Coordinates of C-alpha atoms in Angstrom, one line a residue:
M580 CA 54.3 -25.6 -62.7
T581 CA 56.0 -28.6 -61.3
T582 CA 59.0 -26.5 -60.3
Y583 CA 56.6 -24.1 -58.4
K584 CA 54.9 -27.0 -56.6
L585 CA 58.4 -28.5 -55.6
C586 CA 59.4 -25.1 -54.2
S587 CA 56.1 -24.9 -52.3
L588 CA 56.8 -28.3 -50.9
T589 CA 60.2 -27.2 -49.6
R590 CA 58.6 -24.1 -47.9
N591 CA 55.8 -26.2 -46.4
L592 CA 58.4 -28.6 -44.9
T593 CA 60.1 -25.8 -43.1
R594 CA 56.8 -25.1 -41.2
F595 CA 57.6 -28.2 -39.0
P596 CA 60.3 -27.5 -36.5
I597 CA 62.9 -30.2 -36.4
T598 CA 62.2 -30.7 -32.7
N599 CA 58.6 -31.6 -33.4
Y600 CA 59.3 -33.7 -36.5
N601 CA 58.9 -37.0 -34.8
T602 CA 55.5 -36.1 -33.5
V603 CA 54.2 -35.5 -37.0
N604 CA 52.3 -38.2 -38.8
K605 CA 54.9 -38.7 -41.6
S606 CA 52.8 -40.8 -43.9
I607 CA 49.8 -38.4 -43.8
N608 CA 51.9 -35.2 -44.4
F609 CA 54.1 -36.6 -47.1
R610 CA 51.1 -38.1 -48.8
Y611 CA 49.5 -34.6 -48.7
F612 CA 52.5 -32.8 -50.2
A613 CA 52.8 -35.4 -52.9
S614 CA 49.2 -35.0 -53.8
Q615 CA 49.8 -31.4 -54.6
I616 CA 52.3 -32.3 -57.4
P617 CA 50.5 -32.9 -60.7
K618 CA 51.3 -36.2 -62.4
S619 CA 52.1 -36.2 -66.0
K620 CA 52.0 -39.4 -68.1
P621 CA 55.3 -39.9 -70.0
S622 CA 55.0 -40.7 -73.7
T623 CA 55.5 -44.2 -75.0
L624 CA 58.3 -43.0 -77.3
K625 CA 60.3 -41.5 -74.4
L626 CA 59.9 -44.6 -72.4
G627 CA 61.1 -46.7 -75.3
L628 CA 64.1 -44.5 -75.9
K629 CA 65.1 -44.6 -72.3
G630 CA 64.8 -48.3 -72.2
V631 CA 67.0 -48.7 -75.3
A632 CA 69.6 -46.4 -73.8
L633 CA 69.6 -48.1 -70.5
G634 CA 69.8 -51.6 -72.1
T635 CA 72.7 -50.4 -74.3
L636 CA 74.6 -49.0 -71.3
L637 CA 74.1 -52.1 -69.2
G638 CA 75.0 -54.4 -72.1
T639 CA 78.2 -52.5 -72.9
G640 CA 79.2 -52.5 -69.3
Y641 CA 78.6 -56.2 -68.9
S642 CA 80.5 -57.0 -72.1
G643 CA 83.4 -54.9 -70.9
Y644 CA 83.4 -56.7 -67.6
L645 CA 83.6 -60.0 -69.3
F646 CA 86.4 -58.8 -71.6
F647 CA 88.6 -57.8 -68.7
T648 CA 87.8 -60.7 -66.5
D649 CA 87.5 -63.6 -68.9
T650 CA 90.5 -64.5 -70.9
S651 CA 88.4 -66.4 -73.4
A652 CA 87.2 -63.0 -74.6
K653 CA 90.8 -62.2 -75.6
D654 CA 91.5 -65.3 -77.5
H655 CA 92.3 -63.3 -80.6
L656 CA 95.3 -61.9 -78.6
V657 CA 96.6 -65.4 -77.7
H658 CA 99.0 -67.4 -79.8
Q659 CA 100.2 -64.4 -81.8
K660 CA 103.6 -65.0 -83.3
R661 CA 106.5 -62.6 -83.2
G662 CA 109.4 -63.3 -85.4
P663 CA 113.1 -62.5 -85.0
E664 CA 114.6 -59.0 -85.3
Y665 CA 117.2 -58.3 -88.0
L666 CA 119.8 -55.5 -88.1
D667 CA 121.2 -54.2 -91.4
T668 CA 124.4 -53.0 -89.6
L669 CA 126.0 -53.6 -86.3
P670 CA 125.1 -51.1 -83.5
N671 CA 127.8 -48.7 -82.5
V672 CA 129.3 -50.5 -79.5
R673 CA 132.7 -51.4 -78.3
I674 CA 133.9 -55.0 -78.3
T675 CA 135.5 -55.6 -74.9
K676 CA 136.8 -59.1 -75.5
R677 CA 137.2 -61.7 -78.2
I678 CA 137.2 -65.4 -77.5
V679 CA 139.1 -67.1 -80.4
N680 CA 139.4 -70.8 -81.0
E681 CA 141.8 -71.6 -83.8
N682 CA 140.0 -74.9 -84.5
D683 CA 136.6 -73.3 -84.9
K684 CA 135.1 -74.5 -88.1
S685 CA 131.5 -73.4 -87.4
G686 CA 131.7 -70.4 -89.8
L687 CA 129.7 -68.4 -87.3
E688 CA 130.2 -64.7 -86.6
L689 CA 128.7 -64.0 -83.1
I690 CA 128.6 -61.1 -80.8
L691 CA 127.4 -61.7 -77.2
F692 CA 126.0 -58.8 -75.1
Q693 CA 126.4 -59.9 -71.5
F694 CA 127.0 -59.3 -67.8
Q695 CA 130.0 -61.5 -67.0
T696 CA 128.4 -63.2 -64.0
C697 CA 124.7 -63.3 -65.2
P698 CA 123.7 -67.0 -64.8
F699 CA 122.0 -67.0 -68.2
C700 CA 125.1 -65.4 -69.8
C701 CA 127.3 -68.0 -68.1
K702 CA 125.1 -70.7 -69.5
V703 CA 125.6 -69.4 -73.1
R704 CA 129.3 -69.0 -72.7
A705 CA 129.6 -72.6 -71.2
F706 CA 127.9 -73.9 -74.3
L707 CA 130.0 -71.8 -76.8
D708 CA 133.3 -72.7 -75.1
F709 CA 132.5 -76.4 -74.9
N710 CA 131.8 -76.5 -78.6
G711 CA 134.9 -74.5 -79.4
I712 CA 133.1 -71.6 -81.1
S713 CA 134.7 -68.2 -81.4
Y714 CA 132.7 -65.1 -80.4
S715 CA 133.1 -61.5 -79.4
I716 CA 131.8 -60.0 -76.1
V717 CA 130.3 -56.6 -75.3
E718 CA 130.3 -56.2 -71.5
V719 CA 127.2 -54.3 -70.7
D720 CA 126.9 -51.9 -67.7
A721 CA 124.6 -53.7 -65.4
V722 CA 123.1 -50.4 -64.1
L723 CA 123.0 -48.0 -67.1
R724 CA 122.9 -50.6 -69.9
Q725 CA 124.1 -48.1 -72.5
D726 CA 125.4 -50.8 -74.9
I727 CA 122.1 -52.6 -75.1
K728 CA 119.8 -49.5 -75.7
W729 CA 119.6 -50.3 -79.4
S730 CA 117.6 -53.5 -78.6
K731 CA 113.9 -53.6 -77.9
S732 CA 114.3 -56.2 -75.2
K733 CA 117.1 -54.5 -73.3
K734 CA 118.0 -57.9 -71.8
V735 CA 121.1 -60.0 -71.6
P736 CA 122.2 -62.3 -72.9
T737 CA 121.6 -61.0 -76.4
L738 CA 123.4 -62.6 -79.3
L739 CA 123.9 -61.2 -82.7
A740 CA 124.6 -63.7 -85.4
K741 CA 125.6 -62.8 -89.0
T742 CA 123.3 -64.3 -91.6
K743 CA 124.2 -65.3 -95.2
D744 CA 122.8 -62.0 -96.6
G745 CA 125.1 -59.9 -94.4
R746 CA 122.5 -58.9 -91.8
Y747 CA 122.6 -59.7 -88.1
V748 CA 119.8 -61.7 -86.5
Q749 CA 119.1 -61.0 -82.8
L750 CA 118.5 -63.8 -80.2
S751 CA 117.5 -62.8 -76.7
D752 CA 116.8 -66.0 -74.8
S753 CA 119.7 -68.1 -73.5
S754 CA 118.0 -71.5 -74.1
T755 CA 116.9 -70.4 -77.6
I756 CA 120.4 -69.3 -78.4
I757 CA 121.8 -72.7 -77.4
S758 CA 119.0 -74.6 -79.3
V759 CA 119.5 -72.5 -82.4
I760 CA 123.2 -72.9 -82.6
S761 CA 123.0 -76.6 -81.6
S762 CA 120.6 -77.1 -84.5
Y763 CA 122.9 -75.2 -86.8
L764 CA 125.9 -77.4 -85.8
I765 CA 123.9 -80.5 -86.9
D766 CA 123.8 -79.1 -90.5
K767 CA 126.1 -76.1 -91.1
R768 CA 124.7 -75.6 -94.6
Q769 CA 121.7 -73.9 -93.0
D770 CA 121.4 -70.2 -92.8
I771 CA 121.2 -69.3 -89.2
G772 CA 119.0 -66.3 -90.1
E773 CA 116.4 -68.7 -91.5
L774 CA 116.8 -71.2 -88.7
V775 CA 115.9 -68.6 -86.1
K776 CA 112.4 -68.3 -87.7
L777 CA 111.6 -71.8 -86.4
Y778 CA 111.7 -70.4 -82.9
P779 CA 109.0 -67.8 -82.9
A780 CA 107.8 -66.0 -79.7
I781 CA 104.2 -66.9 -78.9
S782 CA 101.9 -64.7 -76.9
Y783 CA 100.0 -65.9 -73.8
F784 CA 98.4 -64.5 -70.7
D785 CA 100.4 -65.0 -67.5
D786 CA 99.0 -65.6 -64.0
N787 CA 98.4 -61.9 -63.5
G788 CA 96.3 -61.7 -66.7
K789 CA 99.0 -59.8 -68.6
K790 CA 100.0 -60.5 -72.1
A791 CA 103.5 -62.0 -72.4
F792 CA 105.6 -63.7 -75.0
D793 CA 107.7 -66.8 -74.8
I794 CA 109.4 -69.2 -77.1
M795 CA 107.5 -72.4 -76.5
N796 CA 109.9 -74.8 -78.3
K797 CA 113.1 -73.3 -76.9
Y798 CA 114.3 -76.7 -75.6
F799 CA 113.9 -78.5 -79.0
L800 CA 116.5 -79.0 -81.6
M801 CA 115.8 -78.9 -85.4
F802 CA 117.3 -82.0 -87.1
G803 CA 116.1 -81.4 -90.6
D804 CA 116.9 -84.4 -92.7
H805 CA 119.3 -85.8 -90.1
K806 CA 118.4 -88.6 -87.8
P807 CA 118.8 -87.8 -84.0
K808 CA 121.6 -89.8 -82.5
D809 CA 119.8 -90.1 -79.1
S810 CA 116.5 -91.9 -78.4
K811 CA 113.3 -90.0 -77.7
D812 CA 113.6 -90.8 -73.9
V813 CA 117.1 -89.4 -73.8
M814 CA 116.1 -86.2 -75.6
N815 CA 113.0 -85.8 -73.3
D816 CA 115.3 -86.2 -70.2
E817 CA 117.7 -83.5 -71.6
R818 CA 114.8 -81.1 -72.2
K819 CA 113.4 -81.7 -68.7
W820 CA 116.6 -80.9 -67.0
R821 CA 117.3 -77.9 -69.2
A822 CA 113.9 -76.5 -68.2
W823 CA 114.7 -77.3 -64.5
A824 CA 117.8 -75.2 -64.7
D825 CA 115.8 -72.3 -66.0
S826 CA 112.7 -72.6 -63.9
H827 CA 114.2 -73.7 -60.6
L828 CA 118.0 -73.7 -60.2
V829 CA 118.6 -70.2 -61.6
H830 CA 116.1 -68.7 -59.2
L831 CA 118.1 -69.9 -56.2
I832 CA 121.3 -68.0 -57.3
S833 CA 120.3 -64.4 -56.4
P834 CA 118.8 -65.1 -53.0
N835 CA 122.1 -66.9 -52.1
V836 CA 124.8 -64.7 -53.5
Y837 CA 123.0 -61.5 -52.2
R838 CA 121.7 -63.1 -49.0
T839 CA 123.2 -60.3 -46.8
K840 CA 124.4 -56.8 -47.5
D841 CA 128.0 -57.9 -46.9
E842 CA 127.6 -60.9 -49.2
A843 CA 126.0 -58.7 -51.9
L844 CA 128.9 -56.2 -51.7
E845 CA 131.5 -59.0 -51.8
T846 CA 129.7 -60.5 -54.8
F847 CA 129.7 -57.2 -56.8
E848 CA 133.4 -56.6 -55.9
W849 CA 134.1 -60.0 -57.4
F850 CA 131.9 -59.2 -60.4
S851 CA 134.0 -56.0 -60.9
D852 CA 137.2 -58.0 -60.9
V853 CA 136.2 -60.8 -63.3
G854 CA 134.3 -58.4 -65.5
E855 CA 137.2 -55.9 -65.5
W856 CA 134.8 -53.1 -64.8
G857 CA 137.7 -50.9 -63.8
V858 CA 139.2 -51.3 -67.2
H859 CA 136.1 -51.0 -69.4
F860 CA 134.2 -48.3 -67.5
P861 CA 135.1 -44.9 -65.8
Q862 CA 135.7 -45.1 -62.1
W863 CA 132.4 -43.4 -61.2
E864 CA 130.5 -45.8 -63.3
R865 CA 132.3 -48.8 -61.8
N866 CA 131.5 -47.6 -58.3
L867 CA 127.9 -47.0 -59.2
M868 CA 127.7 -50.6 -60.6
V869 CA 129.3 -52.1 -57.5
Y870 CA 127.6 -50.1 -54.6
G871 CA 124.3 -49.3 -56.3
G872 CA 124.1 -52.8 -57.8
A873 CA 124.9 -54.5 -54.5
F874 CA 122.2 -52.6 -52.6
A875 CA 119.6 -53.1 -55.3
M876 CA 120.3 -56.8 -55.6
W877 CA 120.2 -57.3 -51.9
A878 CA 116.7 -55.8 -51.8
I879 CA 115.6 -57.8 -54.9
A880 CA 117.0 -61.0 -53.3
K881 CA 114.7 -60.5 -50.3
R882 CA 111.7 -60.3 -52.6
L883 CA 112.8 -63.4 -54.6
K884 CA 113.1 -65.3 -51.4
K885 CA 109.5 -64.5 -50.5
R886 CA 108.3 -65.1 -54.1
Y887 CA 109.8 -68.6 -54.3
D888 CA 108.9 -69.4 -50.7
L889 CA 112.5 -70.1 -49.7
D890 CA 112.7 -70.5 -45.9
D891 CA 116.5 -71.1 -45.9
V892 CA 118.1 -70.2 -49.2
R893 CA 121.2 -72.2 -48.5
V894 CA 119.2 -75.4 -47.8
S895 CA 117.2 -74.8 -50.9
I896 CA 120.3 -74.7 -53.2
Y897 CA 121.8 -77.6 -51.4
D898 CA 118.6 -79.6 -52.1
A899 CA 118.7 -78.6 -55.7
C900 CA 122.3 -79.7 -56.2
N901 CA 121.7 -83.0 -54.4
S902 CA 118.7 -83.6 -56.7
W903 CA 120.9 -83.2 -59.7
I904 CA 123.6 -85.5 -58.3
D905 CA 121.0 -88.1 -57.4
A906 CA 119.7 -88.1 -61.0
I907 CA 123.3 -88.7 -62.3
E908 CA 124.0 -91.5 -59.8
K909 CA 120.8 -93.3 -60.8
K910 CA 122.0 -93.3 -64.3
K911 CA 125.4 -94.6 -63.1
T912 CA 127.1 -92.3 -65.6
T913 CA 129.5 -89.3 -65.3
F914 CA 126.9 -86.8 -66.7
I915 CA 123.2 -86.6 -67.3
G916 CA 124.2 -87.0 -70.9
G917 CA 126.1 -90.2 -70.2
N918 CA 129.9 -90.2 -70.7
E919 CA 129.8 -86.8 -72.3
P920 CA 127.9 -83.7 -71.1
N921 CA 124.8 -82.8 -73.0
L922 CA 122.9 -79.5 -73.1
A923 CA 121.4 -80.1 -69.7
D924 CA 124.9 -80.6 -68.1
L925 CA 126.2 -77.5 -69.7
A926 CA 123.1 -75.5 -68.5
V927 CA 123.5 -76.6 -64.9
F928 CA 127.3 -76.0 -65.1
G929 CA 126.8 -72.5 -66.5
V930 CA 124.2 -71.5 -63.9
L931 CA 126.3 -72.7 -61.0
S932 CA 129.5 -71.2 -62.4
S933 CA 127.9 -67.8 -62.0
M934 CA 128.4 -68.1 -58.3
E935 CA 132.1 -68.9 -58.5
G936 CA 134.0 -66.5 -56.2
C937 CA 131.0 -66.0 -53.9
Q938 CA 130.6 -67.4 -50.4
A939 CA 127.5 -69.2 -51.6
F940 CA 129.6 -71.2 -54.1
K941 CA 132.1 -72.2 -51.4
D942 CA 129.3 -73.4 -49.1
V943 CA 127.6 -75.4 -51.9
C944 CA 130.9 -77.2 -52.7
E945 CA 131.5 -77.9 -49.1
N946 CA 128.0 -79.1 -48.2
T947 CA 127.0 -81.1 -51.3
K948 CA 128.7 -83.5 -53.8
I949 CA 128.4 -81.0 -56.7
G950 CA 132.0 -79.8 -56.5
K951 CA 133.7 -82.6 -58.4

């Protein structure tokens, strides 16, 4: 019956030509048509069910809104721990180089997966070389990354260290690698496979609200029963500058060495020479790495310049080097570590050495006191 009346209402509305619609008393006519539709009183049960359904829908929607906008609703996802990865056997890769120190008494068996000129890889090598530790190198194709596909992280540097039970533990953060091996050197009776467990990756939410993992204690050493030789202030200073090298200095490298297309190509040609890409990779793959890599990094460098708000990238790296030198001069010592370099000195040296052979490196040496 209701349907019939609604149809009748539609037909009656068509009786009023659109040209005359404004002359009709709208309130009277619509009141008339509405009066022709019978009113039925909904049952209390139906109203109750509709109310419950609407309340559930609104409540669920609001809860979902809070979940995705308020990180406190995701507290159960924060501070999750992720332990190290272990391999029963070595991945099927080709060792491209072996660094052998005849006086190495560390007892470590290490394989470093790297890009020769990656700042983080240079930092790890600077530490290993300074401490006279032997290690093998797998040079990874910077574009295709075939030799690192076995790893979940797909990042370099990645270090495989042989444990006492014959397995290999994987470390994939340069500062963690350095801290773990430094801790091991304090007491070589430790199993490096167990020592790595003291550096778990902890989950957190980044500035974009995305879940990420980081090793929060990466700049700390594990002394066990041994007493630290340095004071608390000295160790805090070392950790501060190690973090500075990772959070500030290293981000100035790419915008400088890939500042222009010509500099980017020059840099990758140098990478090819020092990394012996022509020896370790087919010619087509070498050319792809040089020309494809140069163009890609030139584009990335422009984004990094904007991300880190660098007006003049050369001035920015000059300022960083001068800050480092000023800190040493205030100490009136040769290094931040005193008369001998500490882990902070090695980190800064490693990061800056990644530019060697580039125009940016020559400019830095000429315009700051960092050279000597």
